[in-house]
mmCIF file of C-alpha atoms in Angstrom:
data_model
loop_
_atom_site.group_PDB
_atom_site.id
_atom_site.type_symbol
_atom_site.label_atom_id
_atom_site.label_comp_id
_atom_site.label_asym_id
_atom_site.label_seq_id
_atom_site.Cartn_x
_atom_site.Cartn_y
_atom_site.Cartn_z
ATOM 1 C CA UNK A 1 -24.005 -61.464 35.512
ATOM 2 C CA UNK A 2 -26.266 -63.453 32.950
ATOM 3 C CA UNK A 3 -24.740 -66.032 30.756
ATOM 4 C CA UNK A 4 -27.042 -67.752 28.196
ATOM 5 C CA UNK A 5 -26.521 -69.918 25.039
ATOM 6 C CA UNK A 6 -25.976 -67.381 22.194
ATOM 7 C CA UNK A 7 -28.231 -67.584 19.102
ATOM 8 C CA UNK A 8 -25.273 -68.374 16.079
ATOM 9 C CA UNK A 9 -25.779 -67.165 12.229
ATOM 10 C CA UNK A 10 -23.555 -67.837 8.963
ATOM 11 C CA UNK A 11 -22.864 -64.420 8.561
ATOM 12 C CA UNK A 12 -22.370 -60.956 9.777
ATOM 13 C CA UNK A 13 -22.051 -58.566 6.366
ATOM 14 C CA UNK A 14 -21.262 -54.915 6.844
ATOM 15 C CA UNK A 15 -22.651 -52.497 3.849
ATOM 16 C CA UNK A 16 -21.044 -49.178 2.691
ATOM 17 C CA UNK A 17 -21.987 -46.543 5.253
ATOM 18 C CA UNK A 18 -23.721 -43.098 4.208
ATOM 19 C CA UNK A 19 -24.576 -39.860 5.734
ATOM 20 C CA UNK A 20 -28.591 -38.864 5.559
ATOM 21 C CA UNK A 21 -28.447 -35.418 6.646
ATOM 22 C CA UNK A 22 -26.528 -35.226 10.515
ATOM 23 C CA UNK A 23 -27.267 -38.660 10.378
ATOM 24 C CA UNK A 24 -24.604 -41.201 9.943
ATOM 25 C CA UNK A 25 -26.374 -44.632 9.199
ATOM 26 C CA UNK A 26 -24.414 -47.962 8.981
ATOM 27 C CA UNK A 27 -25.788 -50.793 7.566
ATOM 28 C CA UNK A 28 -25.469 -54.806 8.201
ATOM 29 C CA UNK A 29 -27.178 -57.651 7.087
ATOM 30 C CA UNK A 30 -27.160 -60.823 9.762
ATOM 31 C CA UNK A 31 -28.121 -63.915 7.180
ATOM 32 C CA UNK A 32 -30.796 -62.481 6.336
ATOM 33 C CA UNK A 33 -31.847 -59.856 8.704
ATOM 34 C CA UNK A 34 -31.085 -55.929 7.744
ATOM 35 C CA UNK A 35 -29.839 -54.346 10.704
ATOM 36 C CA UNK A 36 -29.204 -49.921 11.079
ATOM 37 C CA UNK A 37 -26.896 -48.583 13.292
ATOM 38 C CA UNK A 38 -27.717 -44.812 13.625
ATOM 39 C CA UNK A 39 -25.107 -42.079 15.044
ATOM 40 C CA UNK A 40 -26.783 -38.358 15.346
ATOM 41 C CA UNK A 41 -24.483 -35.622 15.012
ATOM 42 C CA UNK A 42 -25.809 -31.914 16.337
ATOM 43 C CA UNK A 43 -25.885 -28.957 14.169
ATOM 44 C CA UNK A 44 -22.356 -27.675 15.018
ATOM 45 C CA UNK A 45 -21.332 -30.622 13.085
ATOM 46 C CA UNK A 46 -20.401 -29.125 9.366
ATOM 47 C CA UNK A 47 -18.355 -31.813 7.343
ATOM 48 C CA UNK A 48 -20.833 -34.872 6.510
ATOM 49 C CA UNK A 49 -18.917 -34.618 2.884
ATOM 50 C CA UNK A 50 -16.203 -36.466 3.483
ATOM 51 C CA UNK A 51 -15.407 -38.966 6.436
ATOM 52 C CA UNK A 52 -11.938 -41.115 5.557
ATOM 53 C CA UNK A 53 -13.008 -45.113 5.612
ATOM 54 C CA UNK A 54 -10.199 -45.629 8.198
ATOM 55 C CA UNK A 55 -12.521 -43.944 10.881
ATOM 56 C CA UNK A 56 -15.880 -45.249 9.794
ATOM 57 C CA UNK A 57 -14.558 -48.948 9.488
ATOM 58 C CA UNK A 58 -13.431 -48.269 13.109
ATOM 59 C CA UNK A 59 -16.950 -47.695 14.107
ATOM 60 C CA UNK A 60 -18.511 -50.426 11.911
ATOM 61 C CA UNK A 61 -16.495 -52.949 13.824
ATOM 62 C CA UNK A 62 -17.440 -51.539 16.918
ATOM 63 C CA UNK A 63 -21.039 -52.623 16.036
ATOM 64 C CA UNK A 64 -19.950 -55.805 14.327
ATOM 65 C CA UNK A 65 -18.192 -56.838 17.620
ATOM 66 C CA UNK A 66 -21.756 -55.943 19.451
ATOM 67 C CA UNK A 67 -23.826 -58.049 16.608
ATOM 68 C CA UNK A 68 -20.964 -60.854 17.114
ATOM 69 C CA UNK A 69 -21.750 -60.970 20.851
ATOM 70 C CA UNK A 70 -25.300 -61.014 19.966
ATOM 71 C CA UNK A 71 -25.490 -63.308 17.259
ATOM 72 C CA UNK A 72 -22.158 -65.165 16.454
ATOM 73 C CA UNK A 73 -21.312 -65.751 13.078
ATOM 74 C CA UNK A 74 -18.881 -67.873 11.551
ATOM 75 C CA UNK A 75 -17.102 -65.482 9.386
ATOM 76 C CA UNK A 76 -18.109 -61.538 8.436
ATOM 77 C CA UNK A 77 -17.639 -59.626 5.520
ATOM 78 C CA UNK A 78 -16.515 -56.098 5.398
ATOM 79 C CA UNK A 79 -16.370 -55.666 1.130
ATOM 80 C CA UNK A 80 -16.730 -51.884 1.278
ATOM 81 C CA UNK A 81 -13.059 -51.640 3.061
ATOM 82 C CA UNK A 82 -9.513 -52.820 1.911
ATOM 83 C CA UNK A 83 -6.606 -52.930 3.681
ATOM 84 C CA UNK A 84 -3.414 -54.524 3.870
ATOM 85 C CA UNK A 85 -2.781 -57.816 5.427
ATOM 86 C CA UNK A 86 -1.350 -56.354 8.905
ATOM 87 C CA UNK A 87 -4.453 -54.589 9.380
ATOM 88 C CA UNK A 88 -6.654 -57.449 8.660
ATOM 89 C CA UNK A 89 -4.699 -59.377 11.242
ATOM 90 C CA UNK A 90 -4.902 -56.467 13.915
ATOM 91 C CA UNK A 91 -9.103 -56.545 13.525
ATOM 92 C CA UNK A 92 -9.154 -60.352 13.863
ATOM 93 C CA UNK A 93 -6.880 -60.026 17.252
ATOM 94 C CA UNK A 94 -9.036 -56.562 17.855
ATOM 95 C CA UNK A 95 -12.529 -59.061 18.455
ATOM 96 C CA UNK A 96 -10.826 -61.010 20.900
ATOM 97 C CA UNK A 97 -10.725 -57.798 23.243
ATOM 98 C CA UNK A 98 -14.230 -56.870 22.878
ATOM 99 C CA UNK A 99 -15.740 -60.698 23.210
ATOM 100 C CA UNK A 100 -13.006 -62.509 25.372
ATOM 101 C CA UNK A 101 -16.120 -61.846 28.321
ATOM 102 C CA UNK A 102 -18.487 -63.559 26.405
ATOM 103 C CA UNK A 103 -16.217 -66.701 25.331
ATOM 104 C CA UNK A 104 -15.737 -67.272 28.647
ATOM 105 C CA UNK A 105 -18.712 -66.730 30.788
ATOM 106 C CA UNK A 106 -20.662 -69.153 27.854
ATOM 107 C CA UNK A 107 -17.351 -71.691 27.748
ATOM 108 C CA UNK A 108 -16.784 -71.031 24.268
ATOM 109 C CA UNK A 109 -13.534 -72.000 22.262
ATOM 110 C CA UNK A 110 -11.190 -69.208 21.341
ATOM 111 C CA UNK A 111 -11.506 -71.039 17.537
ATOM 112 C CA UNK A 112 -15.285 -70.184 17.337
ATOM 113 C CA UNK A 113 -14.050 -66.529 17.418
ATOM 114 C CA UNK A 114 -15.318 -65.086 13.884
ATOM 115 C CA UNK A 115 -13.026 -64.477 11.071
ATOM 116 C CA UNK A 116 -13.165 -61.051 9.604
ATOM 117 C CA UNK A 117 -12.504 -60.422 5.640
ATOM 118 C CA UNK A 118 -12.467 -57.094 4.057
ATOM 119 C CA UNK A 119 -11.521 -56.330 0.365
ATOM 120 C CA UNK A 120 -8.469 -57.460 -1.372
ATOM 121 C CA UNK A 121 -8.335 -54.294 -3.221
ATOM 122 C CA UNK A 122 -6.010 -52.260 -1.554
ATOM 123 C CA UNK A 123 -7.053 -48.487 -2.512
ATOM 124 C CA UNK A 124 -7.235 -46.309 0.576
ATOM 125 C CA UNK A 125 -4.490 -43.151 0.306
ATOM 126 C CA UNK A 126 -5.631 -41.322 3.481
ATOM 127 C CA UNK A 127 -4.423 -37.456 3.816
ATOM 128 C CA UNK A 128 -5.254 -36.248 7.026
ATOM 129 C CA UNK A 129 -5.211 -32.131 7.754
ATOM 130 C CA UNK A 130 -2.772 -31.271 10.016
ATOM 131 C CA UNK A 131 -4.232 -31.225 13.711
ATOM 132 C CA UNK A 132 -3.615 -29.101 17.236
ATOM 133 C CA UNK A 133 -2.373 -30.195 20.574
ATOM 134 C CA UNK A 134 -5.702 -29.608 21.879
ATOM 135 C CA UNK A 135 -7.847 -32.052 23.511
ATOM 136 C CA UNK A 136 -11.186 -34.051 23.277
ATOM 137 C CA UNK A 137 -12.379 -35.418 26.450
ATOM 138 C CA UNK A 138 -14.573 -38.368 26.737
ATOM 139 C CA UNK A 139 -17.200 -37.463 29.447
ATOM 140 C CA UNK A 140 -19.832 -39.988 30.834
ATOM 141 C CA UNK A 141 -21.250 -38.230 33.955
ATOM 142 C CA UNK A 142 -19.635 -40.002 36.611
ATOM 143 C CA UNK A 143 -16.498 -40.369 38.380
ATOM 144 C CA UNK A 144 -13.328 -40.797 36.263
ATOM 145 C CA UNK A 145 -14.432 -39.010 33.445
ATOM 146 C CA UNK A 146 -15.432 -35.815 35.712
ATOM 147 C CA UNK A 147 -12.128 -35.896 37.781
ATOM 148 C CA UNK A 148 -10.232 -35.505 34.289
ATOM 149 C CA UNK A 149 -12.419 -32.704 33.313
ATOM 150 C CA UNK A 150 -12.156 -31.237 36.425
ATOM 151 C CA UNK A 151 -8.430 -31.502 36.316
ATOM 152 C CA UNK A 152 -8.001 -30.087 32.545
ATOM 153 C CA UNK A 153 -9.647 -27.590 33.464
ATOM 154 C CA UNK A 154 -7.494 -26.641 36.680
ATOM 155 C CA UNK A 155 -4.632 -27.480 34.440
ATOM 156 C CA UNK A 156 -5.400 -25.090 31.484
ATOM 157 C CA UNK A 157 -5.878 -27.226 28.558
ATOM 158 C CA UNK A 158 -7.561 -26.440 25.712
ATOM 159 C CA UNK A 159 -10.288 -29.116 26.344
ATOM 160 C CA UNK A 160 -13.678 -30.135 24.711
ATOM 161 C CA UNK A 161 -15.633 -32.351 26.016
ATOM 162 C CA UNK A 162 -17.460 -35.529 23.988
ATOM 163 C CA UNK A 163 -20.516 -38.135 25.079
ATOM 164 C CA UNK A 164 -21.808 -40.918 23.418
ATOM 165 C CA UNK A 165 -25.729 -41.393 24.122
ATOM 166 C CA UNK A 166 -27.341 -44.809 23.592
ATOM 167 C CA UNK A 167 -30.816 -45.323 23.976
ATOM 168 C CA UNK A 168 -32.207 -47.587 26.059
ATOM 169 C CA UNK A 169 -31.621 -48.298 29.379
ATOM 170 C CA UNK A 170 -34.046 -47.289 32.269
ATOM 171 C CA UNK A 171 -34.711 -43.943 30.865
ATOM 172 C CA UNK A 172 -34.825 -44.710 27.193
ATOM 173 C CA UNK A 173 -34.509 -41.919 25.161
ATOM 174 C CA UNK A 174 -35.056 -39.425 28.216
ATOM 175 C CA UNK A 175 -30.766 -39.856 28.968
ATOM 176 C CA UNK A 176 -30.277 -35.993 29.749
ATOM 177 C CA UNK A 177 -32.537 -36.831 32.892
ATOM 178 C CA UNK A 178 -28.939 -39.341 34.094
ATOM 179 C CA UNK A 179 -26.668 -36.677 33.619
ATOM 180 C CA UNK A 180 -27.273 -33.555 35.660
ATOM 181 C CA UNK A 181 -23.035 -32.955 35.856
ATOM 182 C CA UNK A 182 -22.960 -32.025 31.795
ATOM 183 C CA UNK A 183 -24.732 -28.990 33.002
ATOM 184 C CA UNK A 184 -21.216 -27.757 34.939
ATOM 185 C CA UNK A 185 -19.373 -29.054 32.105
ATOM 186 C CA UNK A 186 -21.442 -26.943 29.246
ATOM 187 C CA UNK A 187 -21.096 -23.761 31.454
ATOM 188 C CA UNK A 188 -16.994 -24.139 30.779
ATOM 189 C CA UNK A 189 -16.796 -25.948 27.671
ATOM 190 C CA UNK A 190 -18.387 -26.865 24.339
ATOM 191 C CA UNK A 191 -19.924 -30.521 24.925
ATOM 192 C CA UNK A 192 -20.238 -32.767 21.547
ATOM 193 C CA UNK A 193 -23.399 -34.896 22.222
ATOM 194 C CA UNK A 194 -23.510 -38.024 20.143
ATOM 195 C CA UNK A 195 -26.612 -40.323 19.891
ATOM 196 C CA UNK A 196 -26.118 -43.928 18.431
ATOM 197 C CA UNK A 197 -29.067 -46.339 18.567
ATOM 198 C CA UNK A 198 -29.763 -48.862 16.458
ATOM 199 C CA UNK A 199 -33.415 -48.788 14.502
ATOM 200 C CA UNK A 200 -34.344 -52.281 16.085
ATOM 201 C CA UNK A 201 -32.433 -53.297 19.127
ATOM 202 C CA UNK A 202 -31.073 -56.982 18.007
ATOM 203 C CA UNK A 203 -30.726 -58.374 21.244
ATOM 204 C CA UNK A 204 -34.598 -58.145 21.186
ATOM 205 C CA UNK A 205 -35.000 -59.363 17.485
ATOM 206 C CA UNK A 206 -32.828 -62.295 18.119
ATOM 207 C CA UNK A 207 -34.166 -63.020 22.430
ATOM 208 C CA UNK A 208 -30.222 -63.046 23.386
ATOM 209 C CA UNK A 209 -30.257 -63.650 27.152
ATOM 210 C CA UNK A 210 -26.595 -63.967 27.204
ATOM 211 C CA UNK A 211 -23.461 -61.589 28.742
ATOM 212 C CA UNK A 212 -23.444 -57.784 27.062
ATOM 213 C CA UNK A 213 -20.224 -56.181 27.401
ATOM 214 C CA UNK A 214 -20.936 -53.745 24.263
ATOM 215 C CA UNK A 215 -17.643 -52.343 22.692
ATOM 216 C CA UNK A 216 -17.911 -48.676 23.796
ATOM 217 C CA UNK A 217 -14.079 -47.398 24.119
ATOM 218 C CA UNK A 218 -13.684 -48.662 20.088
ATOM 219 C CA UNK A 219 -16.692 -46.902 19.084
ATOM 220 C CA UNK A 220 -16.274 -43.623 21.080
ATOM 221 C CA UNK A 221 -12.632 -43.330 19.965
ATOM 222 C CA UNK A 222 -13.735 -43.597 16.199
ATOM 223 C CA UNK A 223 -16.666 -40.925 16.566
ATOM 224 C CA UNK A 224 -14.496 -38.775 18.421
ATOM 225 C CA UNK A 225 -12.087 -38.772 15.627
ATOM 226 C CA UNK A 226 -14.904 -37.138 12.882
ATOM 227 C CA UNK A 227 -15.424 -34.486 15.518
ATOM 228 C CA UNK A 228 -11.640 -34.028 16.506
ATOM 229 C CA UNK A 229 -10.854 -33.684 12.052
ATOM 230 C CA UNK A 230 -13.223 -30.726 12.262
ATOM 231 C CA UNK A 231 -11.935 -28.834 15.646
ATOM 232 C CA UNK A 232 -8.587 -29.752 15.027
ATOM 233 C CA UNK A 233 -7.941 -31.927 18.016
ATOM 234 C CA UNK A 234 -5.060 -34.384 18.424
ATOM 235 C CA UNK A 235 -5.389 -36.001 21.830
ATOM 236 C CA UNK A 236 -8.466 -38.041 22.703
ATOM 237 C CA UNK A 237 -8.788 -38.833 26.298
ATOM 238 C CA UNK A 238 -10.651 -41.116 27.971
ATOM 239 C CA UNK A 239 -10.841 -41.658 31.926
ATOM 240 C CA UNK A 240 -9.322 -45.421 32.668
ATOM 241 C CA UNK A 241 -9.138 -46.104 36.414
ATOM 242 C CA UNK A 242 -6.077 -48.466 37.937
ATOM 243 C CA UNK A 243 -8.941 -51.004 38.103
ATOM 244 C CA UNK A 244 -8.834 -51.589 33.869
ATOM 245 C CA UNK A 245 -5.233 -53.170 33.986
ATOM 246 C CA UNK A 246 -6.110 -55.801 36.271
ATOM 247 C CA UNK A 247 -7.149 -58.818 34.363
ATOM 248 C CA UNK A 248 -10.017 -61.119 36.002
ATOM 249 C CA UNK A 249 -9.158 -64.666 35.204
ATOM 250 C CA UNK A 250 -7.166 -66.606 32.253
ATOM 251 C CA UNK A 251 -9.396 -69.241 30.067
ATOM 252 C CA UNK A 252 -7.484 -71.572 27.777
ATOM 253 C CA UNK A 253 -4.064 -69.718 27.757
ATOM 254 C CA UNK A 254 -5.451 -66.177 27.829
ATOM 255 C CA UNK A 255 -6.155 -63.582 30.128
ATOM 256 C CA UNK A 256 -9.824 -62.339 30.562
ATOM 257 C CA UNK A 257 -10.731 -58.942 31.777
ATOM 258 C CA UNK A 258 -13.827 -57.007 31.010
ATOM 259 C CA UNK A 259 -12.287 -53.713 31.083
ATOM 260 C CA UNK A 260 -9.290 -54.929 28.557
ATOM 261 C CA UNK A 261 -9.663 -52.000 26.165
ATOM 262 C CA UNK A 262 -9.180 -49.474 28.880
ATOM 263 C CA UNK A 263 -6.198 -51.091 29.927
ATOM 264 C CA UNK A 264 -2.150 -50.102 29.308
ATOM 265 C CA UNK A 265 -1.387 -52.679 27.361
ATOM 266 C CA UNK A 266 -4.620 -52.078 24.751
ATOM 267 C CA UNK A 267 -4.112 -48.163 24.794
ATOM 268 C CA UNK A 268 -0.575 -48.634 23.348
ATOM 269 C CA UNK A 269 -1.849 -51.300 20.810
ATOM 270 C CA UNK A 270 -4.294 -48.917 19.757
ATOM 271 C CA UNK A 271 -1.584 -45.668 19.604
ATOM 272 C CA UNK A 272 0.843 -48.519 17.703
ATOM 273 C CA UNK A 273 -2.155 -48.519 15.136
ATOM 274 C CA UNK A 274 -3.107 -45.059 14.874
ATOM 275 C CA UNK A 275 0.753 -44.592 13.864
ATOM 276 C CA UNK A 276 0.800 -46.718 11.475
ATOM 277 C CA UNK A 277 -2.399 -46.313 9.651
ATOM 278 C CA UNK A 278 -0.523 -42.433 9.260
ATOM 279 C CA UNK A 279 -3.364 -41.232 11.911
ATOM 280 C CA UNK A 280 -2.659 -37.819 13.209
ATOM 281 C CA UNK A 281 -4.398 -38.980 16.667
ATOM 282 C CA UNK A 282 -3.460 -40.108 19.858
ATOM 283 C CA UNK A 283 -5.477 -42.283 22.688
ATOM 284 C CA UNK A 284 -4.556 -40.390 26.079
ATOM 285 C CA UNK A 285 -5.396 -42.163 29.261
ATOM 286 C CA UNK A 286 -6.257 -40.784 32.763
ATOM 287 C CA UNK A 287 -6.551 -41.611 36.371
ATOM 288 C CA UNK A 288 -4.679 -44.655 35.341
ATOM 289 C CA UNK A 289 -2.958 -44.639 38.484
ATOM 290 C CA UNK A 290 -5.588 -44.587 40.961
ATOM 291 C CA UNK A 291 -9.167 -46.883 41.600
ATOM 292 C CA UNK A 292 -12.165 -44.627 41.587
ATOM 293 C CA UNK A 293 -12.031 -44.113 45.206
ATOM 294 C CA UNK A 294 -9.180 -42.170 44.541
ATOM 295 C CA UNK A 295 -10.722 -40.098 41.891
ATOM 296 C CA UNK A 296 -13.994 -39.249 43.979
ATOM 297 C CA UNK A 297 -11.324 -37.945 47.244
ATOM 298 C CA UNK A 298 -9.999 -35.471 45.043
ATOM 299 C CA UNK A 299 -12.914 -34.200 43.437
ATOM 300 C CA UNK A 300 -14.655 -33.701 47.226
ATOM 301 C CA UNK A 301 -11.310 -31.426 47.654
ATOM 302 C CA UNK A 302 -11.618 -29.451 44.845
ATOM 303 C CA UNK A 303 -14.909 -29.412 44.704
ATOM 304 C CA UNK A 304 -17.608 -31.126 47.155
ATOM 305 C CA UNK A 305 -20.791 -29.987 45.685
ATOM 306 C CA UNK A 306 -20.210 -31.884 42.113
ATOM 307 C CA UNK A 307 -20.441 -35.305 44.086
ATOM 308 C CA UNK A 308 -23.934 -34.759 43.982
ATOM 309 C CA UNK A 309 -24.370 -34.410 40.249
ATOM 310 C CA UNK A 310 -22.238 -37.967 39.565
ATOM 311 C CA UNK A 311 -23.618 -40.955 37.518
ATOM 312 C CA UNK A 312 -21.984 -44.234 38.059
ATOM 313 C CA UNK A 313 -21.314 -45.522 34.598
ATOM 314 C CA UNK A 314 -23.973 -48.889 35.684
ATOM 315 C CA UNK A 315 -26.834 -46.440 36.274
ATOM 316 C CA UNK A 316 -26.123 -44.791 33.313
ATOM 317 C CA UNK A 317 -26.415 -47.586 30.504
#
């Protein structure tokens, strides 16, 4: 994996996020460099009035966390969101998670981890409609995530299913061309597909050669969350193999592992959260208790053919 001496900045400052259409656009300024994070909702998507700050600061931090690994800051500045002190204190652990990789591949001090402020004006009285035990299934194309579709589906849930499309990679924007599974999945459920690209990649802008381990599960959870207000979903579920709990090393007192926020002990930090932010959601977890090998032996007994369509999640970035 490629480590590298990380470009630093002053600052990291997140602006108020807006809606342009089904675009949802997210704004940052590093110093003195304007950076856009774009999501792309499709049609089906009605409610672009009104999304509660307590899901879109979810997905501003997920991109803060991937500018942070980029471009490390010594403090950033969230000014468009206020919260009480327990919160701030969960997002300041939260970035350990998401860059503990990076500190330790490029032998970095756990007190150069940035410091995040938001607002001292405490103002946010969320009232969230009341949702169904129906689920939203995160679905990437390969293993895990097909196995739990696959066994929703034997097991009669009411189950849609969710992906999160970044551009890039080997196919750039041409991504449908990874995922020829989503075509079984469409023919038995609605599939939400998300795109999120930035307007200027700033790994490029700023020549970062060092580790990327871009904070997916944070940002899919969030997105999933504007989708699951409108369809009324509770459960959001995600496909975590055994591997995820299993950390890879400890550096200067804590434990590293790549996978953390797949993990046991994250997904009941995160649930902790949700409950106390008064979050109607919940962060379900499956295949937990097997490695993919297991996963891929039960999908060739249900059904062999779908082995063929699979994406490993590496091939897919």
């Amino acid at each position: 994996m490629a480590t590298g001496k990380s470009p630093t900045c002053s600052v990291i400052y997140s602006q108020a996020p807006y809606w342009e259409n089904y675009r949802l656009i997210f704004p940052f300024l590093v110093d003195n460099w304007q950076h856009f994070y774009y999501i792309d909702f499709p049609p089906k998507f009605e409610n672009t009035e009104k999304t509660y700050p307590s899901i879109l600061i979810g997905i501003a931090m997920a991109e803060i966390y991937r500018l942070c690994e980029i471009c490390t800051p010594q403090i950033v500045k969230v000014p468009w969101y206020s919260c009480l002190q327990w919160e701030i204190d969960w997002w300041n652990e939260d970035i350990y998670w998401y860059l503990q990789q990076k500190f330790y591949l490029e032998k970095w001090n756990w007190d150069k981890m940035p410091r995040i402020e938001f607002s001292s004006n405490y103002t946010e009285n969320n009232s969230f409609p009341s949702l169904n035990d129906t689920y939203l299934l995160a679905v990437s194309g390969g293993k895990e995530s097909t196995f739990s579709f696959e066994w929703m589906q034997q097991a009669n849930l009411p189950t849609e299913a969710f992906t999160l499309h970044n551009a890039g990679g080997i196919l750039g924007n041409n991504w449908l061309e990874k995922f020829p599974v989503f075509d079984y999945i469409k023919n038995q459920t609605y599939l939400w597909e998300i795109q999120a690209h930035p307007q200027e990649d700033p790994a490029e802008y700023f020549a970062y050669q060092g580790v990327r381990n871009d904070p997916t599960i944070t940002n899919a959870l969030f997105i999933m969350m504007i989708i699951a207000i409108q369809q009324g979903h509770r459960f959001l579920v995600l496909a975590n193999d055994k591997s995820s709990n299993e950390s890879n090393t400890t550096y200067q007192g804590r434990e590293v592992n790549h996978q953390s926020a797949k993990g046991a002990a994250y997904i009941e930090r995160f649930n902790k959260f949700l409950e106390r932010k008064g979050m109607p959601f919940r962060y379900v977890s499956i295949c937990e208790e097997v490695y993919s090998i297991g996963a891929v032996h039960q999908l060739s007994l249900w059904n062999k053919n779908i082995l063929n369509d699979l994406t490993s999640c590496n091939e897919a970035q």
